[in-house]
Tab-separated table of C-alpha atoms in Angstrom:
chain	number	residue	atom	x	y	z
A	1	MET	CA	29.682	-19.843	103.050
A	2	ASP	CA	33.356	-19.380	102.486
A	3	ALA	CA	33.461	-15.851	103.349
A	4	PRO	CA	35.352	-17.206	107.090
A	5	LYS	CA	37.941	-18.699	104.086
A	6	VAL	CA	38.031	-15.297	102.149
A	7	ILE	CA	39.457	-13.630	105.248
A	8	SER	CA	41.379	-15.838	106.184
A	9	ARG	CA	42.946	-15.295	103.030
A	10	VAL	CA	43.293	-11.674	102.282
A	11	GLY	CA	42.656	-10.752	105.161
A	12	SER	CA	39.744	-8.375	104.482
A	13	MET	CA	37.044	-7.627	101.984
A	14	GLN	CA	39.748	-4.255	100.917
A	15	ASN	CA	42.096	-6.867	100.531
A	16	LEU	CA	40.273	-8.509	98.369
A	17	VAL	CA	38.548	-5.724	96.566
A	18	ASP	CA	42.085	-3.918	96.151
A	19	HIS	CA	45.034	-7.243	95.602
A	20	VAL	CA	42.480	-9.855	93.622
A	21	LEU	CA	39.616	-8.185	91.851
A	22	GLN	CA	40.705	-5.081	90.561
A	23	PRO	CA	44.219	-6.754	88.811
A	24	THR	CA	42.504	-9.963	87.890
A	25	ILE	CA	40.062	-7.959	85.958
A	26	GLY	CA	41.947	-4.811	85.150
A	27	ASN	CA	44.457	-8.172	83.191
A	28	TYR	CA	42.099	-9.631	81.603
A	29	PHE	CA	41.141	-6.760	79.385
A	30	ARG	CA	45.091	-6.472	79.341
A	31	ASN	CA	46.026	-9.297	77.468
A	32	SER	CA	42.147	-8.725	75.705
A	33	ALA	CA	43.369	-5.930	73.571
A	34	GLN	CA	45.925	-7.124	72.160
A	35	ALA	CA	44.114	-9.383	70.017
A	36	TYR	CA	40.850	-7.222	69.688
A	37	SER	CA	40.888	-4.074	69.256
A	38	VAL	CA	37.805	-0.866	71.513
A	39	LEU	CA	36.113	-1.100	67.824
A	40	ASP	CA	35.436	-4.642	68.479
A	41	PHE	CA	33.933	-4.069	71.651
A	42	LEU	CA	32.148	-1.356	70.950
A	43	SER	CA	30.210	-3.871	67.453
A	44	ALA	CA	30.770	-7.242	69.174
A	45	ARG	CA	30.332	-6.373	73.148
A	46	SER	CA	27.767	-8.599	73.969
A	47	GLY	CA	30.064	-12.050	72.824
A	48	ARG	CA	33.431	-10.173	74.698
A	49	GLN	CA	30.859	-9.616	77.976
A	50	ALA	CA	30.433	-14.019	77.685
A	51	GLU	CA	34.150	-14.001	77.643
A	52	ALA	CA	35.301	-11.709	80.146
A	53	ALA	CA	32.622	-13.671	82.629
A	54	GLU	CA	33.988	-16.898	82.079
A	55	TYR	CA	37.958	-16.242	82.509
A	56	ILE	CA	36.945	-13.974	85.464
A	57	LYS	CA	35.001	-16.356	87.172
A	58	ALA	CA	37.404	-19.375	86.384
A	59	ALA	CA	39.886	-17.282	87.945
A	60	PHE	CA	38.516	-16.253	91.629
A	61	ARG	CA	37.638	-19.520	92.065
A	62	THR	CA	40.965	-19.899	92.991
A	63	TYR	CA	40.664	-17.516	95.554
A	64	ASP	CA	36.804	-19.015	97.458
A	65	VAL	CA	34.642	-16.597	95.049
A	66	GLN	CA	31.864	-16.712	93.444
A	67	VAL	CA	31.254	-14.774	90.778
A	68	ILE	CA	27.881	-14.243	89.617
A	69	ASP	CA	28.389	-12.504	86.535
A	70	THR	CA	30.943	-10.015	85.004
A	71	LEU	CA	28.912	-6.916	83.119
A	72	ILE	CA	30.671	-4.990	80.127
A	73	GLY	CA	30.158	-0.576	82.002
A	74	ASP	CA	30.768	2.236	79.356
A	75	ILE	CA	33.086	1.783	76.162
A	76	LEU	CA	34.542	5.304	76.154
A	77	PRO	CA	37.052	5.733	72.951
A	78	PRO	CA	38.701	9.147	71.724
A	79	ALA	CA	36.390	11.092	69.940
A	80	GLU	CA	38.494	11.085	66.363
A	81	LEU	CA	38.330	6.979	65.824
A	82	MET	CA	34.609	8.310	67.098
A	83	GLN	CA	33.889	10.511	64.024
A	84	THR	CA	35.787	7.598	61.624
A	85	GLN	CA	32.566	4.939	62.689
A	86	THR	CA	30.458	7.652	61.813
A	87	ASP	CA	31.675	7.777	58.813
A	88	ARG	CA	31.740	4.570	58.039
A	89	LYS	CA	28.871	3.829	59.528
A	90	ILE	CA	27.053	6.755	57.576
A	91	ALA	CA	29.194	5.413	54.362
A	92	GLU	CA	27.255	2.249	55.014
A	93	GLU	CA	24.004	3.712	55.590
A	94	GLN	CA	24.334	5.360	51.960
A	95	CYS	CA	25.531	2.437	50.628
A	96	LYS	CA	22.166	0.486	52.566
A	97	THR	CA	20.080	3.692	50.769
A	98	TYR	CA	22.117	3.715	47.231
A	99	GLU	CA	21.519	-0.306	47.492
A	100	VAL	CA	17.721	0.394	46.941
A	101	GLN	CA	17.840	2.916	44.550
A	102	GLN	CA	19.850	0.138	42.613
A	103	LEU	CA	17.031	-1.722	43.189
A	104	ALA	CA	14.324	0.490	42.890
A	105	GLN	CA	15.469	1.846	39.184
A	106	THR	CA	16.057	-2.022	38.127
A	107	GLN	CA	12.239	-2.182	38.918
A	108	ARG	CA	11.559	0.571	37.306
A	109	GLN	CA	13.594	-0.845	33.755
A	110	GLN	CA	11.814	-4.350	34.600
A	111	LEU	CA	8.153	-2.453	34.489
A	112	VAL	CA	9.210	0.107	31.422
A	113	ARG	CA	10.934	-3.722	29.314
A	114	GLU	CA	8.074	-5.296	30.572
A	115	THR	CA	5.256	-2.618	28.710
A	116	ALA	CA	7.270	-2.704	26.612
A	117	LEU	CA	7.046	-5.582	25.497
A	118	ALA	CA	3.622	-5.752	25.964
A	119	GLU	CA	2.673	-2.552	24.231
A	120	ILE	CA	5.184	-4.854	21.174
A	121	GLN	CA	2.858	-8.341	21.599
A	122	GLN	CA	-0.349	-5.867	21.583
A	123	GLU	CA	0.906	-4.675	18.481
A	124	MET	CA	1.989	-8.583	17.149
A	125	VAL	CA	-1.627	-9.032	17.752
A	126	LYS	CA	-2.636	-6.504	15.360
A	127	SER	CA	-0.811	-7.434	13.148
A	128	GLU	CA	-1.515	-11.028	13.111
A	129	GLN	CA	-5.425	-10.796	13.168
A	130	GLY	CA	-4.865	-8.021	10.380
A	131	VAL	CA	-2.633	-10.508	8.745
A	132	LYS	CA	-5.761	-13.777	9.487
A	133	ILE	CA	-8.571	-10.579	8.005
A	134	SER	CA	-6.719	-10.347	4.592
A	135	GLU	CA	-5.922	-13.761	4.102
A	136	LEU	CA	-9.742	-14.104	4.457
A	137	LYS	CA	-10.912	-11.750	2.177
A	138	ALA	CA	-7.918	-12.929	0.145
A	139	ASN	CA	-9.025	-16.538	0.473
A	140	SER	CA	-13.453	-15.209	0.307
A	141	GLN	CA	-12.083	-13.299	-3.579
A	142	VAL	CA	-10.999	-16.617	-5.214
A	143	LYS	CA	-13.713	-18.246	-3.875
A	144	GLN	CA	-16.663	-15.564	-4.984
A	145	ALA	CA	-14.185	-15.270	-8.277
A	146	GLN	CA	-14.048	-19.413	-8.742
A	147	GLY	CA	-18.132	-19.126	-8.444
A	148	GLU	CA	-18.456	-16.692	-11.263
A	149	ALA	CA	-16.182	-18.449	-13.243
A	150	GLU	CA	-17.810	-21.479	-11.939
A	151	SER	CA	-21.302	-19.845	-13.559
A	152	ILE	CA	-20.072	-18.654	-16.460
A	153	ARG	CA	-18.825	-22.330	-17.499
A	154	VAL	CA	-22.332	-23.722	-15.765
A	155	LYS	CA	-23.887	-21.002	-18.882
A	156	GLY	CA	-21.161	-21.017	-21.189
A	157	ASN	CA	-22.330	-25.139	-21.583
A	158	ALA	CA	-25.651	-24.850	-21.024
A	159	GLN	CA	-26.073	-22.580	-23.377
A	160	ALA	CA	-24.081	-24.733	-26.285
A	161	GLU	CA	-25.978	-27.122	-25.502
A	162	ALA	CA	-28.730	-25.224	-26.248
A	163	TYR	CA	-27.309	-23.883	-29.986
A	164	ARG	CA	-26.263	-28.151	-30.193
A	165	ALA	CA	-30.189	-28.402	-29.809
A	166	GLY	CA	-30.645	-26.083	-32.590
A	167	VAL	CA	-27.773	-27.548	-34.991
A	168	VAL	CA	-29.338	-30.865	-34.710
A	169	ALA	CA	-33.440	-29.816	-34.753
A	170	LEU	CA	-32.743	-26.864	-38.077
A	171	GLY	CA	-29.642	-27.872	-39.379
A	172	GLY	CA	-26.713	-26.474	-40.038
A	173	SER	CA	-27.470	-22.923	-41.469
A	174	GLY	CA	-32.010	-22.704	-40.481
A	175	TYR	CA	-30.513	-22.644	-37.272
A	176	THR	CA	-27.740	-19.811	-38.006
A	177	ALA	CA	-30.445	-18.030	-39.846
A	178	LEU	CA	-33.053	-17.648	-37.102
A	179	GLN	CA	-29.740	-16.557	-34.985
A	180	LEU	CA	-29.182	-13.634	-37.318
A	181	MET	CA	-33.504	-13.000	-37.709
A	182	GLN	CA	-33.776	-13.112	-34.189
A	183	ILE	CA	-30.110	-10.327	-33.399
A	184	ILE	CA	-31.619	-8.229	-36.470
A	185	GLY	CA	-34.951	-7.932	-34.678
A	186	ASP	CA	-33.311	-7.448	-31.523
A	187	ARG	CA	-31.295	-4.603	-32.393
A	188	ASN	CA	-33.899	-3.344	-34.947
A	189	VAL	CA	-31.139	-3.312	-37.175
A	190	ARG	CA	-32.841	-1.377	-40.511
A	191	VAL	CA	-32.684	-3.953	-43.460
A	192	VAL	CA	-34.710	-1.903	-46.291
A	193	PRO	CA	-33.228	1.029	-47.226
A	194	ASP	CA	-35.119	4.332	-47.416
A	195	VAL	CA	-34.283	4.603	-50.563
A	196	ALA	CA	-33.437	2.189	-53.754
A	197	VAL	CA	-31.860	3.667	-57.027
A	198	THR	CA	-32.203	0.973	-60.024
A	199	GLY	CA	-30.770	1.500	-63.511
A	200	ASN	CA	-34.279	0.186	-66.266
A	201	GLY	CA	-32.858	1.762	-69.564
A	202	SER	CA	-33.829	5.123	-68.872
A	203	GLY	CA	-31.979	8.672	-68.013
A	204	GLY	CA	-35.062	9.818	-65.191
A	205	GLY	CA	-32.936	8.273	-62.081
A	206	LEU	CA	-31.191	10.369	-60.229
A	207	VAL	CA	-33.564	13.171	-60.883
A	208	ASP	CA	-36.467	10.329	-59.297
A	209	GLY	CA	-33.935	9.828	-56.743
A	210	LEU	CA	-33.449	13.551	-55.547
A	211	LEU	CA	-37.052	14.000	-56.005
A	212	GLY	CA	-37.737	10.691	-53.744
A	213	MET	CA	-35.252	11.920	-50.858
A	214	MET	CA	-37.270	15.497	-50.626
A	215	MET	CA	-40.565	13.882	-50.391
A	216	TRP	CA	-39.430	12.136	-47.613
A	217	ASN	CA	-37.547	14.269	-46.042
A	218	GLN	CA	-40.704	16.631	-46.896
A	219	THR	CA	-43.363	12.911	-44.953
A	220	SER	CA	-40.249	12.872	-42.295
A	221	LYS	CA	-40.863	15.977	-40.847
A	222	ASN	CA	-45.282	16.043	-41.253
A	223	GLY	CA	-45.414	12.713	-38.951
A	224	GLU	CA	-47.680	10.713	-43.057
A	225	ASN	CA	-47.125	7.388	-43.565
A	226	GLY	CA	-47.027	6.591	-39.867
A	227	GLY	CA	-43.460	6.727	-40.128
A	228	GLU	CA	-43.136	3.960	-42.507
A	229	LEU	CA	-39.905	4.850	-44.708
A	230	PRO	CA	-40.933	5.497	-48.495
A	231	VAL	CA	-38.872	3.132	-52.114
A	232	VAL	CA	-37.821	5.505	-54.846
A	233	ASN	CA	-37.119	3.278	-57.123
A	234	LEU	CA	-34.314	5.708	-60.019
A	235	GLN	CA	-34.148	4.283	-62.933
A	236	LYS	CA	-30.634	5.827	-64.827
A	237	SER	CA	-29.483	3.760	-67.859
A	238	GLU	CA	-25.509	4.544	-66.365
A	239	PRO	CA	-24.231	2.528	-63.912
A	240	THR	CA	-23.726	4.570	-60.751
A	241	VAL	CA	-20.861	5.305	-58.186
A	242	LEU	CA	-20.974	4.515	-54.047
A	243	GLU	CA	-18.600	5.925	-52.786
A	244	SER	CA	-18.814	6.138	-49.261
A	245	ALA	CA	-18.882	9.568	-47.298
A	246	THR	CA	-17.344	11.263	-43.764
A	247	LYS	CA	-19.540	10.395	-41.460
A	248	LEU	CA	-20.850	7.089	-42.136
A	249	PRO	CA	-23.899	5.874	-43.407
A	250	VAL	CA	-24.255	8.468	-45.574
A	251	ALA	CA	-22.637	8.671	-49.128
A	252	LYS	CA	-22.589	10.272	-52.495
A	253	VAL	CA	-23.927	8.968	-55.641
A	254	HIS	CA	-21.828	10.321	-58.967
A	255	SER	CA	-23.262	9.218	-62.188
A	256	ALA	CA	-20.487	7.648	-64.396
A	257	LYS	CA	-19.017	9.844	-67.505
A	258	PRO	CA	-21.543	10.167	-70.131
A	259	PRO	CA	-20.751	8.610	-73.080
A	260	GLU	CA	-19.365	11.204	-76.067
A	261	SER	CA	-22.183	11.065	-78.027
A	262	ARG	CA	-23.612	12.839	-75.045
A	263	ALA	CA	-21.138	15.154	-73.768
A	264	ASN	CA	-22.608	18.290	-75.321
A	265	SER	CA	-26.627	16.928	-74.877
A	266	PRO	CA	-29.191	18.735	-71.986
A	267	VAL	CA	-29.201	16.451	-70.572
A	268	ALA	CA	-26.321	15.274	-70.213
A	269	ASN	CA	-25.835	18.976	-68.217
A	270	SER	CA	-28.973	18.708	-67.108
A	271	GLU	CA	-27.389	15.447	-65.193
A	272	ALA	CA	-24.223	17.025	-64.102
A	273	ASP	CA	-26.519	19.590	-62.529
A	274	ILE	CA	-28.439	17.510	-60.793
A	275	ASP	CA	-24.522	15.902	-59.447
A	276	SER	CA	-24.282	19.516	-58.497
A	277	ARG	CA	-27.151	20.074	-56.322
A	278	PHE	CA	-26.530	16.099	-55.494
A	279	ASP	CA	-23.648	16.565	-53.312
A	280	GLU	CA	-24.479	19.962	-52.154
A	281	LEU	CA	-27.138	18.807	-49.643
A	282	PRO	CA	-27.451	16.960	-46.052
A	283	PHE	CA	-27.845	13.566	-46.084
A	284	ASP	CA	-28.062	12.461	-42.264
A	285	ASP	CA	-28.912	8.751	-41.582
A	286	ARG	CA	-29.650	7.625	-45.487
A	287	SER	CA	-28.430	4.172	-47.084
A	288	PHE	CA	-28.458	3.561	-50.924
A	289	SER	CA	-28.075	0.492	-52.614
């Protein structure tokens, strides 16, 4: 609809292209080069193209030319500049790669830390359980010891009550004698001696004692007398002296020194011989009184 106006103003379409379109567009981009570099056009091409379309549409409107759109074609910067841009892009990509690797390492460290904490936590739980088990065992032992102590105390109190009742019933001396007889019977304590030596004024006490020991040994070996121990009364005018031997309860019997009136008598000599023979005899588990 505005073609007659355009032709009347510029003369022809070629004149419109040569004298209006090319100078206007070239001038705009030369002016834009002052504010933007070629890398800006490469990195923000869509923004530069929208700005160019707005400017050119307004500029051509004065010539009655309707601008539908303005497009930027190929941008051909120098090879050196493109190499720089390429290196920059590679560096940026490497940085991104490093960031990803760093993030991966951080996550791996976090994983290792969490794993170590989990293991430590497990050990802590085991230790806590061990402490609790030890405390329970200690409490059990304490309770057991307290129970045993209480049992001993109860038994002691019961026994003390029994003792008090026995003393009240039998008296102190009678109850003591009863306890002694019970202990003697339970433990088979030998009260009666195997051989009893006494003195009645005669001089044959040691000889009779020796003969009694020989008879007792003979009857013990043959199993006579039903296992009963014989009692032999040994009479001697002089008092006897008892000395403990090296092995208890064996005792040696020595006659006291005879008076000088009997020092040279046959009886004194016989008694000395009997004493020497008496020391040579083996006595096992015998008691004398």
